[in-house]
Tab-separated table of C-alpha atoms in Angstrom:
chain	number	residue	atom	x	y	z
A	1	UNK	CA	-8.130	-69.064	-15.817
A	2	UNK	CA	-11.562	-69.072	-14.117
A	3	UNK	CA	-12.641	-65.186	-14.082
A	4	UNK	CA	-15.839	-65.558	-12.036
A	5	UNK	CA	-15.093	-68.255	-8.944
A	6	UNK	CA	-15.185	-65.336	-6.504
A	7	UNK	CA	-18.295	-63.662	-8.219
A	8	UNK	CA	-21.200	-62.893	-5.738
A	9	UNK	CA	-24.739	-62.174	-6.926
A	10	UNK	CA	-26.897	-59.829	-4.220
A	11	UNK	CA	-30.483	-58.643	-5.770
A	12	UNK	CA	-32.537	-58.527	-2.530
A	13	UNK	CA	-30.353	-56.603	0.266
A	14	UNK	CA	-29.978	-53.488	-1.357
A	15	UNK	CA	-31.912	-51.019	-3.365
A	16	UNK	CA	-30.379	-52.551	-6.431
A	17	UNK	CA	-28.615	-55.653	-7.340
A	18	UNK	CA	-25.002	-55.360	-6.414
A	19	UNK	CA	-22.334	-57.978	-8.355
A	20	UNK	CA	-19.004	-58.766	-6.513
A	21	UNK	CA	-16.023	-59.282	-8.092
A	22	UNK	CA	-17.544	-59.685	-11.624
A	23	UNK	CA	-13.692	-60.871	-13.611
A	24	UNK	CA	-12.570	-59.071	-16.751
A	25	UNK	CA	-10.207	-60.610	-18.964
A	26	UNK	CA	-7.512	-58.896	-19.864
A	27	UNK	CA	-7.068	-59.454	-24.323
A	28	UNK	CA	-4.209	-56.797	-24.477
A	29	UNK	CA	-0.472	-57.919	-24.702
A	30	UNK	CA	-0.689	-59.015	-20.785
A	31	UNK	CA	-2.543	-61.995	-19.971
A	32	UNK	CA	-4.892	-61.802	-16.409
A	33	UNK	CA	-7.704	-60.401	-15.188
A	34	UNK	CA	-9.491	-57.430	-13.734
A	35	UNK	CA	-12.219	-57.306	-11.415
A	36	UNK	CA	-14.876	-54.770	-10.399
A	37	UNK	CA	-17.945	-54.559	-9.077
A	38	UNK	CA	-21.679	-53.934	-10.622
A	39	UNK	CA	-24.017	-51.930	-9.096
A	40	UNK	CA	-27.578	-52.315	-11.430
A	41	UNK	CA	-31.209	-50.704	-11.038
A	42	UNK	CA	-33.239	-53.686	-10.438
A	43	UNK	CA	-35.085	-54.104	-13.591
A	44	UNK	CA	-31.897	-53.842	-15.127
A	45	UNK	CA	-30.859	-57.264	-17.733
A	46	UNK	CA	-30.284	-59.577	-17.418
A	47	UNK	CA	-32.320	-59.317	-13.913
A	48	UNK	CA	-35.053	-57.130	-15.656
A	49	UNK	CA	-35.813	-56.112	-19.572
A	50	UNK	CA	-34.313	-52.866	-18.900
A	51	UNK	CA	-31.227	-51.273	-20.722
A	52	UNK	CA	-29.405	-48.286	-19.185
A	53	UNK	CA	-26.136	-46.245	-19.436
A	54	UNK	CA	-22.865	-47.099	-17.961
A	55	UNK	CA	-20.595	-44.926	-15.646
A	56	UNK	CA	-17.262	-46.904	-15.154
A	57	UNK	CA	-14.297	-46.242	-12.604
A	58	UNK	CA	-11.294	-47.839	-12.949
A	59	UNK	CA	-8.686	-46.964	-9.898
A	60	UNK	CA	-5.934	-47.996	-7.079
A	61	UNK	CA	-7.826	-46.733	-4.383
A	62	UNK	CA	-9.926	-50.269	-3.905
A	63	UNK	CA	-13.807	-50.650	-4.999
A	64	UNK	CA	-14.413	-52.439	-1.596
A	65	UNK	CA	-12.895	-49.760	0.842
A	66	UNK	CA	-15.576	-48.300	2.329
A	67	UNK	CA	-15.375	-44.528	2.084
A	68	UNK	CA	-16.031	-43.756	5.430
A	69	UNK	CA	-12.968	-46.011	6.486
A	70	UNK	CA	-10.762	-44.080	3.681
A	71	UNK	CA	-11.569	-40.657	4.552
A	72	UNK	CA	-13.737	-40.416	7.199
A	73	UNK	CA	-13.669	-36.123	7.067
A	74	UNK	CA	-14.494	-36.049	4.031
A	75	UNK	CA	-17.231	-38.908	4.428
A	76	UNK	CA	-18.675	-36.625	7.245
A	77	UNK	CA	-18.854	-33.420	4.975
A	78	UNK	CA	-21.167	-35.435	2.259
A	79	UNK	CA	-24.794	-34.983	1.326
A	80	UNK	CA	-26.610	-37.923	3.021
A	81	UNK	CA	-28.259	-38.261	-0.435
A	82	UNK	CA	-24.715	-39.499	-1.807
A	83	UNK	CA	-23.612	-42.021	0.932
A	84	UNK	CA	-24.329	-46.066	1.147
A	85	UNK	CA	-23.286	-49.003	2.170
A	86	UNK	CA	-21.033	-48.729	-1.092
A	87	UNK	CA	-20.013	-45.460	-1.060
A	88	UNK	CA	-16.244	-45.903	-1.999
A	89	UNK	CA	-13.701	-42.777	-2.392
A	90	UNK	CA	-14.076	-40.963	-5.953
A	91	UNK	CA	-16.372	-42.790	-7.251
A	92	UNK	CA	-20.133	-42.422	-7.962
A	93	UNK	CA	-22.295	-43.395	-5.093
A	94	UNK	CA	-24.447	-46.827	-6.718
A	95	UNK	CA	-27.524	-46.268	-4.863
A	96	UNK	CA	-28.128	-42.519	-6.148
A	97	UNK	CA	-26.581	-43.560	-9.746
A	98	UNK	CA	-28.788	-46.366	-9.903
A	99	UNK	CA	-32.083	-44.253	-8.599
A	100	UNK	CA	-31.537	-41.888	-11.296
A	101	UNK	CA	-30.883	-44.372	-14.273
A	102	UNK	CA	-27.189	-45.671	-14.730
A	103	UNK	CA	-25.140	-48.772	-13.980
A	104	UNK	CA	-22.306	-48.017	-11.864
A	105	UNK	CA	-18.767	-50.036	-12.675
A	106	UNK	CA	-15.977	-50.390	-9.972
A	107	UNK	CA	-12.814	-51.486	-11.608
A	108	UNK	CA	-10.182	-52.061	-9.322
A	109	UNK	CA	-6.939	-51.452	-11.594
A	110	UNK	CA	-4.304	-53.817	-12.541
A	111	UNK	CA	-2.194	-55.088	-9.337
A	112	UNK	CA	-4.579	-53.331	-6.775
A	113	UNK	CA	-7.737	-54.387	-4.597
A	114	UNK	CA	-8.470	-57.120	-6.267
A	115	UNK	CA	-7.134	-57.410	-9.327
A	116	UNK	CA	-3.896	-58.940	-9.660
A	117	UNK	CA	-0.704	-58.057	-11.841
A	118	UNK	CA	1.867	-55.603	-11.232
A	119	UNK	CA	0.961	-52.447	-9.191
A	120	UNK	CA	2.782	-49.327	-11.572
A	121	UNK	CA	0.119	-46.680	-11.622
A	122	UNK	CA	-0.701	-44.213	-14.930
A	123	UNK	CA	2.075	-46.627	-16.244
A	124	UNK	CA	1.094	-47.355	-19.952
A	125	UNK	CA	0.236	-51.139	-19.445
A	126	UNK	CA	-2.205	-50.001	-16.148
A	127	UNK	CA	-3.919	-47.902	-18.880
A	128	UNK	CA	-4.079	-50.296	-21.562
A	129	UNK	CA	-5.818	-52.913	-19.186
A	130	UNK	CA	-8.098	-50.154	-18.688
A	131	UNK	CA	-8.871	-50.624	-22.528
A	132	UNK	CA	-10.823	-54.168	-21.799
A	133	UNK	CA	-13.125	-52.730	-19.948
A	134	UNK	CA	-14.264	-50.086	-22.168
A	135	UNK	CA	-12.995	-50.386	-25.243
A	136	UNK	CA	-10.736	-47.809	-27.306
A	137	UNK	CA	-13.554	-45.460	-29.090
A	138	UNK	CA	-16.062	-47.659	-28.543
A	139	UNK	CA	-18.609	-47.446	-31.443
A	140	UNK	CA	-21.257	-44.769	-30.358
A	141	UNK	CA	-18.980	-42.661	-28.238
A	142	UNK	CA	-20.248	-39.264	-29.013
A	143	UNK	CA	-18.339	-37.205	-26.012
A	144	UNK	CA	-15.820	-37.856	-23.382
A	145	UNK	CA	-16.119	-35.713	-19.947
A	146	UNK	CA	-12.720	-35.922	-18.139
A	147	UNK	CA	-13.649	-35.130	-14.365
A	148	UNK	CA	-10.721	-33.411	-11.824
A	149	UNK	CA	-8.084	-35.464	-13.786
A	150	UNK	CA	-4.731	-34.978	-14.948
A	151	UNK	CA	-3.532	-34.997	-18.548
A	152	UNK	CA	-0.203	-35.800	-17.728
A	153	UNK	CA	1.602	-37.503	-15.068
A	154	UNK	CA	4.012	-34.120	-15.024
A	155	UNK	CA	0.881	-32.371	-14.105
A	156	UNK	CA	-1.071	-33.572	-11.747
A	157	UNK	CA	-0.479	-34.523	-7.902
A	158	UNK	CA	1.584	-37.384	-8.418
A	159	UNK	CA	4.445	-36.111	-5.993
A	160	UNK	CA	1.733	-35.878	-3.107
A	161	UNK	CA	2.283	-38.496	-0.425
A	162	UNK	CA	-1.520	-38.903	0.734
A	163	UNK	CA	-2.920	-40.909	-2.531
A	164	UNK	CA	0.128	-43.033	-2.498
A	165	UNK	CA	0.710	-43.548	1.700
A	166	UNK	CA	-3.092	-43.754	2.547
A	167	UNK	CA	-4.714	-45.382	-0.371
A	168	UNK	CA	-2.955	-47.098	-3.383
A	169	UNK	CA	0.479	-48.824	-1.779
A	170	UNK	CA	-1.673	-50.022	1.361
A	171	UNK	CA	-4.833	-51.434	-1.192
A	172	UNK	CA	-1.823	-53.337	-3.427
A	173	UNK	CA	-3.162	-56.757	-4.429
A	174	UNK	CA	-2.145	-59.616	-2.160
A	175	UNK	CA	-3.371	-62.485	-1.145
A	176	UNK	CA	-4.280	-62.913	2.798
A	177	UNK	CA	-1.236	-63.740	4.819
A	178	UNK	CA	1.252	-62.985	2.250
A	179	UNK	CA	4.613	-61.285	3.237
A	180	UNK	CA	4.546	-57.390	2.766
A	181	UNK	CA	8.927	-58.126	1.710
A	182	UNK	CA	7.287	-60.122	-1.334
A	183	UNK	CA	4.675	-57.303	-2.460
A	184	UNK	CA	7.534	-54.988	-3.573
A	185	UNK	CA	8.963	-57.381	-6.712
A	186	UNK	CA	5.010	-56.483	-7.551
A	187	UNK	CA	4.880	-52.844	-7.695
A	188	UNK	CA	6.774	-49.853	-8.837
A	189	UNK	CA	7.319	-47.179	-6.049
A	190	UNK	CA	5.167	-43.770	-7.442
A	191	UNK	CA	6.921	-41.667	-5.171
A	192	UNK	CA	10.448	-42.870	-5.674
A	193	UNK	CA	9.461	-43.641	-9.580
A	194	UNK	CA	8.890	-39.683	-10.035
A	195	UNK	CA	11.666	-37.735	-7.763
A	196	UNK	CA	13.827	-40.116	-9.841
A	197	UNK	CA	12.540	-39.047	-12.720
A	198	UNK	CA	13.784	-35.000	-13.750
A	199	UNK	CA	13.035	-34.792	-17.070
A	200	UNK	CA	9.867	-34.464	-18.865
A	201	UNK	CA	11.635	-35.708	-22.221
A	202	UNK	CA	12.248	-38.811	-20.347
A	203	UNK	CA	10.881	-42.375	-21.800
A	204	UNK	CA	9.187	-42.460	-18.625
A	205	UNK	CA	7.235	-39.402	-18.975
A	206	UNK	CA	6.672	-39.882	-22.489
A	207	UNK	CA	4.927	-43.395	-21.919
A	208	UNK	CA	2.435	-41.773	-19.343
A	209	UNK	CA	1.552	-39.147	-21.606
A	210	UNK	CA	-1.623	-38.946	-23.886
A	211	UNK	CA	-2.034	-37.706	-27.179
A	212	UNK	CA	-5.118	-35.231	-26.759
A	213	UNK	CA	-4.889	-34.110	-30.311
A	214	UNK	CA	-5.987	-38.052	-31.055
A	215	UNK	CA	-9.264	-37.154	-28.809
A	216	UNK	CA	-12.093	-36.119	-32.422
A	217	UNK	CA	-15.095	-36.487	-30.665
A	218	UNK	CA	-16.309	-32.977	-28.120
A	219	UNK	CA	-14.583	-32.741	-24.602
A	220	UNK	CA	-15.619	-30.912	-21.687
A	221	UNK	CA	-13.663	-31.096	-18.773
A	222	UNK	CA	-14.743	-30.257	-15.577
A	223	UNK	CA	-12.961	-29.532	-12.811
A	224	UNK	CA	-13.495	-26.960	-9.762
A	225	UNK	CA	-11.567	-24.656	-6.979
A	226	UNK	CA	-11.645	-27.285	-4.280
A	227	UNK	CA	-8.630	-28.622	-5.356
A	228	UNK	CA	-6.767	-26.217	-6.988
A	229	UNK	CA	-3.244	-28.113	-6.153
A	230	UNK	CA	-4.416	-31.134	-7.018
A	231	UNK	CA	-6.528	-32.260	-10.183
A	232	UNK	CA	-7.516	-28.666	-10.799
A	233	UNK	CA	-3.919	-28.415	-12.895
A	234	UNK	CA	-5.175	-31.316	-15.148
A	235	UNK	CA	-8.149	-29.931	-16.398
A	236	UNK	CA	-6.710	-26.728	-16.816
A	237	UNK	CA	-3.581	-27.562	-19.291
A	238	UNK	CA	-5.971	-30.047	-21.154
């Protein structure tokens, strides 16, 4: 499989050099692909001699949905130091990022935006694809900083209709013209997936679950009263 035929290369429109639909290939038990895009301070290698941190994202919600577009509320409400022509829903904003030292990472997540495969989110392969692009412990890792997320798929906001109705299902991957009857063999149904699903004893539950006590490096987890139904219930059980 080519990974890179749709890769685009932009280092003089934008404050920073911004890399489309850089490919990933997946090395765990499924064969395919992710993509994502780059977002790198200008100096940064290979355009520069510079060498700087990473902040990665790996999500349904699409790293080419403008957040404006997703949320526009919400969009209105942000600091104009925050918002760009990339600004995408919970995700770092590249142009500050990138002004203040990092490398931003936009993973679209297996069968979603662009990256094909089957759309089952929090499912254990979605996760493990998630491993290619950052590796499990990853030598150097000295802390891990879990931000407004769940722990759990029992605990979090995974019975809310607005992630699935407004974001994921609509951003499934699919290519132009293709028959909305033929996504659904693709994906698993979130909302139908957990009101079928009673018990958290379950196979199902237990294969969305994490072992925190496998976590040996420090943890903080941050979280805050803004969404206190949501992600807030995450943080605070972890």
């Amino acid at each position: 499989m080519a990974f890179n035929q749709h890769r685009t290369i932009d280092d003089k429109s934008f404050e920073y050099v911004f890399v489309q639909n850089q490919g990933i290939p997946l090395k765990t038990y499924e064969k395919g692909v992710l993509r994502c895009n780059v977002f790198l301070p200008k100096d940064a290698a290979p355009f520069g001699d510079k060498v700087y941190p990473v902040i990665a994202t790996y999500g349904s919600y699409g790293k080419d949905v403008p957040y404006e577009s997703f949320y526009k509320k919400s969009w209105s409400q942000l600091n104009p130091q925050m918002k760009s022509a990339h600004s995408a829903w919970e995700t770092p904003d590249p142009r500050y990022r990138t002004g203040e030292g990092y490398i931003v990472v936009r993973v679209d997540e297996r069968g979603s935006g662009q990256s094909p495969g089957l759309l089952d989110t929090m499912s254990r392969g979605t996760s493990e694809a998630f491993y290619n692009v950052v590796e499990w412990r990853p030598k150097g890792l000295a802390a891990v900083i879990p931000i407004r997320r769940a722990s759990s798929k029992t605990n979090c906001d995974y019975c809310e209709e607005f992630g699935w109705e407004n974001g994921v299902q609509p951003n499934q991957y699919g290519m132009p013209g293709r028959a909305a009857r033929k996504w659904v063999a693709n994906r698993r149904n979130q909302m139908a997936d957990t009101t079928g699903h009673k018990y958290m004893d379950e196979e199902y539950y237990r294969s969305r679950g994490f072992d925190l006590a496998s976590i040996e490096v420090p943890l903080l987890s941050v979280a805050n009263w803004g969404d206190i139904l949501l992600h807030l219930r995450g943080n605070a059980i972890l």
